[in-house]
Short mmCIF file of N, CA and C in Angstrom, two decimals:
data_model
loop_
_atom_site.label_atom_id
_atom_site.label_comp_id
_atom_site.label_asym_id
_atom_site.label_seq_id
_atom_site.Cartn_x
_atom_site.Cartn_y
_atom_site.Cartn_z
N MET A 1 9.69 -4.08 -11.95
CA MET A 1 8.83 -4.79 -10.76
C MET A 1 8.69 -3.42 -9.58
N THR A 2 7.56 -3.69 -9.26
CA THR A 2 6.90 -2.40 -8.26
C THR A 2 7.35 -3.14 -6.67
N SER A 3 8.14 -2.26 -6.11
CA SER A 3 8.54 -2.16 -4.85
C SER A 3 7.74 -1.63 -3.73
N ILE A 4 7.21 -2.31 -2.81
CA ILE A 4 6.19 -1.81 -1.77
C ILE A 4 7.01 -1.85 -0.58
N LEU A 5 6.78 -0.98 0.23
CA LEU A 5 7.18 -0.75 1.71
C LEU A 5 5.72 -0.80 2.47
N LEU A 6 5.33 -1.62 2.80
CA LEU A 6 4.17 -1.75 4.06
C LEU A 6 4.45 -1.47 5.45
N VAL A 7 3.90 -0.27 6.07
CA VAL A 7 4.28 -0.14 7.34
C VAL A 7 3.34 -0.09 8.19
N GLY A 8 3.19 -0.95 9.05
CA GLY A 8 2.05 -1.49 9.77
C GLY A 8 1.89 -3.04 9.72
N PHE A 9 2.31 -3.95 10.17
CA PHE A 9 2.01 -5.71 9.61
C PHE A 9 1.33 -6.53 10.52
N GLY A 10 0.08 -5.76 11.12
CA GLY A 10 -0.97 -6.22 11.84
C GLY A 10 -1.89 -7.26 10.89
N LYS A 11 -3.09 -7.10 11.50
CA LYS A 11 -3.96 -7.95 10.89
C LYS A 11 -4.33 -7.62 9.53
N MET A 12 -4.63 -6.48 9.22
CA MET A 12 -4.94 -5.93 7.44
C MET A 12 -3.52 -5.79 6.87
N GLY A 13 -2.59 -5.46 7.43
CA GLY A 13 -1.46 -5.59 6.54
C GLY A 13 -0.93 -6.70 6.27
N SER A 14 -0.94 -7.60 6.96
CA SER A 14 -0.62 -9.11 6.83
C SER A 14 -1.43 -9.72 5.80
N ALA A 15 -2.80 -9.13 6.12
CA ALA A 15 -3.85 -9.91 5.09
C ALA A 15 -3.24 -9.30 3.51
N LEU A 16 -3.03 -8.33 3.39
CA LEU A 16 -2.54 -7.52 1.82
C LEU A 16 -1.68 -8.32 1.62
N VAL A 17 -0.26 -8.52 2.56
CA VAL A 17 0.60 -9.12 1.90
C VAL A 17 0.43 -10.49 1.51
N GLN A 18 -0.29 -11.01 2.22
CA GLN A 18 -0.72 -12.71 1.86
C GLN A 18 -1.23 -12.77 0.34
N GLY A 19 -2.20 -11.85 0.18
CA GLY A 19 -2.63 -11.54 -1.23
C GLY A 19 -1.81 -11.16 -2.41
N TRP A 20 -0.93 -10.10 -1.71
CA TRP A 20 -0.02 -9.74 -3.10
C TRP A 20 0.98 -10.45 -3.12
N SER A 21 1.28 -11.36 -2.24
CA SER A 21 2.56 -12.28 -2.27
C SER A 21 2.32 -13.53 -3.32
N LYS A 22 0.92 -13.65 -3.57
CA LYS A 22 0.73 -14.38 -4.79
C LYS A 22 1.05 -13.96 -6.37
N SER A 23 1.42 -12.63 -6.34
CA SER A 23 2.06 -12.07 -7.47
C SER A 23 3.24 -11.60 -7.37
N SER A 24 3.87 -12.18 -8.56
CA SER A 24 5.59 -12.14 -8.64
C SER A 24 5.97 -10.49 -9.36
N SER A 25 4.84 -9.85 -9.27
CA SER A 25 5.30 -8.53 -9.84
C SER A 25 5.52 -7.31 -8.79
N TYR A 26 5.37 -7.90 -7.50
CA TYR A 26 5.70 -6.95 -6.49
C TYR A 26 6.92 -7.47 -5.76
N VAL A 27 7.69 -6.77 -5.34
CA VAL A 27 8.72 -6.87 -4.16
C VAL A 27 8.33 -6.05 -2.78
N ILE A 28 7.77 -6.98 -1.88
CA ILE A 28 7.18 -6.35 -1.14
C ILE A 28 8.18 -6.48 0.17
N SER A 29 8.35 -5.21 1.00
CA SER A 29 9.13 -5.16 2.55
C SER A 29 7.97 -4.72 3.29
N THR A 30 8.17 -4.96 4.69
CA THR A 30 7.35 -4.77 5.87
C THR A 30 8.04 -3.88 6.90
N CYS A 31 7.68 -3.20 7.69
CA CYS A 31 7.84 -2.54 8.79
C CYS A 31 6.84 -2.52 10.06
N ASP A 32 7.30 -2.90 11.16
CA ASP A 32 6.62 -3.21 12.25
C ASP A 32 7.19 -3.00 13.35
N PRO A 33 7.14 -2.39 14.74
CA PRO A 33 8.07 -2.59 15.66
C PRO A 33 7.51 -3.61 16.63
N HIS A 34 5.91 -3.62 16.27
CA HIS A 34 5.51 -4.95 17.24
C HIS A 34 5.51 -6.31 16.41
N ASN A 35 6.21 -6.49 15.22
CA ASN A 35 5.79 -7.74 14.62
C ASN A 35 7.39 -8.12 14.31
N THR A 36 7.83 -9.25 14.88
CA THR A 36 9.17 -9.64 14.69
C THR A 36 9.13 -10.34 13.28
N ASP A 37 7.92 -10.67 12.64
CA ASP A 37 8.09 -11.11 11.32
C ASP A 37 8.51 -10.22 10.32
N ALA A 38 8.53 -8.65 10.68
CA ALA A 38 8.38 -7.88 9.93
C ALA A 38 10.03 -7.63 9.33
N ASP A 39 10.39 -7.39 8.15
CA ASP A 39 11.57 -7.01 7.54
C ASP A 39 12.31 -5.81 8.59
N TYR A 40 11.74 -4.93 8.97
CA TYR A 40 12.42 -3.89 9.48
C TYR A 40 11.40 -3.66 10.76
N GLN A 41 11.80 -3.35 12.01
CA GLN A 41 11.31 -2.92 13.19
C GLN A 41 11.27 -1.77 13.24
N SER A 42 11.89 -1.08 12.54
CA SER A 42 12.06 0.46 12.67
C SER A 42 11.93 1.24 11.57
N VAL A 43 11.57 2.46 11.13
CA VAL A 43 11.77 3.11 10.01
C VAL A 43 13.18 3.31 9.52
N SER A 44 13.77 3.80 10.84
CA SER A 44 15.36 4.04 10.85
C SER A 44 16.22 3.07 10.18
N GLU A 45 15.82 1.82 9.93
CA GLU A 45 16.70 0.73 9.40
C GLU A 45 16.50 0.77 7.85
N ILE A 46 15.46 1.45 7.52
CA ILE A 46 15.19 1.27 5.94
C ILE A 46 16.28 2.21 5.21
N THR A 47 16.89 1.57 4.22
CA THR A 47 18.04 2.58 3.65
C THR A 47 17.49 2.57 2.21
N ALA A 48 16.54 1.51 1.67
CA ALA A 48 16.13 1.47 0.31
C ALA A 48 14.99 2.08 -0.09
N THR A 49 14.89 2.78 -1.42
CA THR A 49 13.56 3.63 -1.60
C THR A 49 12.60 2.73 -2.15
N TYR A 50 11.33 3.14 -2.23
CA TYR A 50 10.05 2.31 -2.61
C TYR A 50 9.18 3.11 -3.49
N ASP A 51 8.48 2.27 -4.54
CA ASP A 51 7.74 3.05 -5.70
C ASP A 51 6.43 3.26 -4.82
N VAL A 52 5.93 2.30 -3.87
CA VAL A 52 4.70 2.62 -3.04
C VAL A 52 5.13 2.33 -1.93
N VAL A 53 4.68 3.51 -0.65
CA VAL A 53 4.63 3.30 0.58
C VAL A 53 3.01 3.06 1.10
N ILE A 54 2.86 1.84 1.79
CA ILE A 54 1.41 1.80 2.15
C ILE A 54 1.37 1.66 3.80
N LEU A 55 0.55 2.69 4.19
CA LEU A 55 0.62 3.08 5.59
C LEU A 55 -0.73 2.35 6.11
N ALA A 56 -0.54 1.48 6.85
CA ALA A 56 -1.46 0.44 7.57
C ALA A 56 -1.40 0.30 9.05
N VAL A 57 -1.25 1.80 9.60
CA VAL A 57 -0.99 1.88 11.05
C VAL A 57 -2.30 2.40 11.69
N LYS A 58 -2.51 2.50 12.77
CA LYS A 58 -3.80 3.12 13.52
C LYS A 58 -3.82 4.19 13.12
N PRO A 59 -4.87 5.39 13.02
CA PRO A 59 -4.92 6.73 12.85
C PRO A 59 -4.19 7.50 13.97
N GLN A 60 -4.43 6.94 15.05
CA GLN A 60 -3.82 7.87 16.23
C GLN A 60 -2.40 7.90 16.15
N VAL A 61 -1.53 7.15 15.68
CA VAL A 61 -0.13 7.18 15.24
C VAL A 61 0.39 7.46 14.09
N MET A 62 -0.63 7.83 13.11
CA MET A 62 -0.47 8.29 11.61
C MET A 62 0.86 9.41 11.71
N ALA A 63 0.47 10.48 12.32
CA ALA A 63 1.09 11.79 12.20
C ALA A 63 2.79 11.22 12.58
N GLU A 64 2.88 10.61 13.57
CA GLU A 64 4.37 10.29 14.07
C GLU A 64 4.79 9.42 13.18
N VAL A 65 4.27 8.93 12.62
CA VAL A 65 4.79 7.37 11.70
C VAL A 65 5.07 7.98 10.38
N GLY A 66 4.22 9.14 9.87
CA GLY A 66 4.41 9.78 8.68
C GLY A 66 5.49 10.72 8.95
N GLN A 67 5.66 11.36 9.56
CA GLN A 67 6.93 12.19 9.90
C GLN A 67 8.28 11.04 9.83
N SER A 68 7.97 10.06 10.56
CA SER A 68 9.50 9.51 10.71
C SER A 68 9.77 8.90 9.08
N LEU A 69 8.67 8.85 8.17
CA LEU A 69 8.99 8.14 6.81
C LEU A 69 9.18 9.54 5.81
N ARG A 70 9.17 10.41 6.08
CA ARG A 70 9.26 11.70 5.37
C ARG A 70 10.82 11.65 4.37
N SER A 71 11.69 11.18 4.92
CA SER A 71 12.98 11.22 4.14
C SER A 71 13.27 10.00 3.20
N LEU A 72 12.08 9.03 3.33
CA LEU A 72 12.24 8.16 2.25
C LEU A 72 11.11 8.38 1.12
N VAL A 73 10.42 9.31 1.22
CA VAL A 73 9.25 9.74 0.22
C VAL A 73 9.95 10.74 -0.55
N THR A 74 9.67 10.35 -1.85
CA THR A 74 10.02 11.78 -2.89
C THR A 74 8.71 11.81 -3.64
N PRO A 75 8.80 12.59 -4.52
CA PRO A 75 7.33 13.04 -5.63
C PRO A 75 7.09 11.88 -6.63
N SER A 76 8.07 10.89 -6.48
CA SER A 76 7.42 9.64 -7.33
C SER A 76 7.04 8.58 -6.59
N THR A 77 6.97 8.57 -5.23
CA THR A 77 6.58 7.74 -4.25
C THR A 77 5.20 7.81 -4.10
N LEU A 78 4.27 6.61 -4.20
CA LEU A 78 2.57 6.85 -4.44
C LEU A 78 2.59 6.33 -2.50
N ILE A 79 1.91 7.40 -2.11
CA ILE A 79 1.79 7.09 -0.63
C ILE A 79 0.25 6.52 -0.79
N LEU A 80 -0.24 5.26 -0.01
CA LEU A 80 -1.43 4.56 -0.10
C LEU A 80 -1.72 4.56 1.60
N SER A 81 -2.84 5.26 1.74
CA SER A 81 -3.11 4.97 3.35
C SER A 81 -4.43 4.09 3.24
N ILE A 82 -4.59 3.41 4.43
CA ILE A 82 -5.68 2.25 4.51
C ILE A 82 -6.30 2.81 5.85
N ALA A 83 -5.88 3.80 6.57
CA ALA A 83 -6.31 4.63 7.87
C ALA A 83 -7.74 5.20 7.72
N ALA A 84 -8.51 4.91 8.70
CA ALA A 84 -9.80 5.56 8.41
C ALA A 84 -9.63 6.73 9.26
N GLY A 85 -10.22 7.86 8.59
CA GLY A 85 -10.65 9.00 9.21
C GLY A 85 -9.60 10.07 8.94
N LYS A 86 -8.50 9.88 8.09
CA LYS A 86 -7.42 10.91 7.73
C LYS A 86 -7.39 11.21 6.31
N THR A 87 -7.56 12.65 6.38
CA THR A 87 -7.85 13.17 5.09
C THR A 87 -6.64 13.18 3.83
N ILE A 88 -6.80 13.35 2.78
CA ILE A 88 -5.72 13.76 1.86
C ILE A 88 -4.94 14.95 2.40
N SER A 89 -5.68 15.98 2.81
CA SER A 89 -4.80 17.38 3.27
C SER A 89 -4.06 16.91 4.34
N PHE A 90 -4.53 15.92 5.46
CA PHE A 90 -3.69 15.44 6.44
C PHE A 90 -2.16 14.88 5.85
N TYR A 91 -2.28 14.23 4.89
CA TYR A 91 -1.14 13.37 4.16
C TYR A 91 -0.13 14.60 3.80
N GLU A 92 -1.01 15.42 2.79
CA GLU A 92 0.10 16.58 2.13
C GLU A 92 0.74 17.29 2.97
N SER A 93 0.20 17.59 4.23
CA SER A 93 0.85 18.35 5.21
C SER A 93 1.98 17.70 6.02
N ILE A 94 2.21 16.60 5.80
CA ILE A 94 3.13 15.59 6.04
C ILE A 94 4.40 15.50 5.05
N PHE A 95 3.79 15.03 3.72
CA PHE A 95 4.43 14.47 2.45
C PHE A 95 4.76 15.70 1.52
N GLY A 96 3.79 16.53 1.56
CA GLY A 96 4.08 17.61 0.56
C GLY A 96 2.74 17.51 -0.47
N LYS A 97 2.60 18.54 -1.36
CA LYS A 97 1.50 18.53 -2.23
C LYS A 97 1.83 17.74 -3.50
N ASP A 98 3.18 17.61 -3.56
CA ASP A 98 3.59 16.81 -5.02
C ASP A 98 3.73 15.29 -4.95
N VAL A 99 3.49 15.14 -3.61
CA VAL A 99 3.62 13.47 -3.47
C VAL A 99 1.89 12.99 -3.89
N PRO A 100 2.10 12.14 -4.74
CA PRO A 100 0.53 11.23 -5.00
C PRO A 100 0.07 10.40 -3.88
N ILE A 101 -1.26 10.82 -3.54
CA ILE A 101 -1.69 10.07 -2.15
C ILE A 101 -3.00 9.44 -2.34
N ILE A 102 -3.12 8.42 -1.91
CA ILE A 102 -4.65 7.71 -2.39
C ILE A 102 -4.80 7.12 -1.05
N ARG A 103 -5.96 7.29 -0.66
CA ARG A 103 -6.79 6.53 0.66
C ARG A 103 -7.68 5.41 0.17
N ALA A 104 -7.86 4.43 0.77
CA ALA A 104 -8.52 3.16 0.30
C ALA A 104 -8.87 2.56 1.64
N MET A 105 -10.01 1.65 1.60
CA MET A 105 -10.24 0.64 2.96
C MET A 105 -10.40 -0.54 2.10
N PRO A 106 -9.50 -1.12 2.20
CA PRO A 106 -9.74 -2.67 1.88
C PRO A 106 -10.26 -3.42 3.06
N ASN A 107 -10.79 -4.63 2.58
CA ASN A 107 -11.35 -5.50 3.40
C ASN A 107 -10.88 -7.27 3.51
N THR A 108 -11.53 -7.99 4.08
CA THR A 108 -10.85 -9.26 3.74
C THR A 108 -10.92 -9.84 2.16
N PRO A 109 -11.52 -9.56 1.34
CA PRO A 109 -11.23 -9.79 -0.08
C PRO A 109 -10.02 -9.75 -0.44
N ALA A 110 -9.44 -8.65 0.55
CA ALA A 110 -7.94 -8.30 -0.39
C ALA A 110 -7.05 -9.58 0.33
N LEU A 111 -7.30 -10.43 1.12
CA LEU A 111 -6.63 -11.53 1.44
C LEU A 111 -6.71 -12.66 0.01
N VAL A 112 -7.53 -12.51 -0.75
CA VAL A 112 -7.38 -13.59 -1.70
C VAL A 112 -7.04 -12.82 -2.75
N GLY A 113 -6.82 -11.56 -2.97
CA GLY A 113 -6.30 -10.83 -4.26
C GLY A 113 -7.58 -10.13 -4.78
N LYS A 114 -8.71 -10.09 -4.06
CA LYS A 114 -9.85 -9.83 -4.72
C LYS A 114 -10.38 -8.44 -4.06
N GLY A 115 -9.69 -7.83 -3.34
CA GLY A 115 -9.93 -6.83 -2.62
C GLY A 115 -9.61 -5.40 -3.12
#
């Protein structure tokens, strides 16, 4: 079973979780300091490791959020960013070149599992 940490549980993040929650092949945890429905309000609360870390935060806070996640990321962790305007090299500067990084821009079809 794939374990996923979604960082940023706003409109897009919650839409993604709604779509994914229809599949039993994912274990999904969420982290967002501004959403009391999230599993974690702070990265410092997280003790588990995850197969995939999805970054669904605003581009202007991505560097700070990325730095706070560094201790949770290993070369086997897949980083998936849905933030606009941040390059792969930006993420490599935070997580290293040995970590797999994907950039994507999902949209509302993600809510129904078709995005």
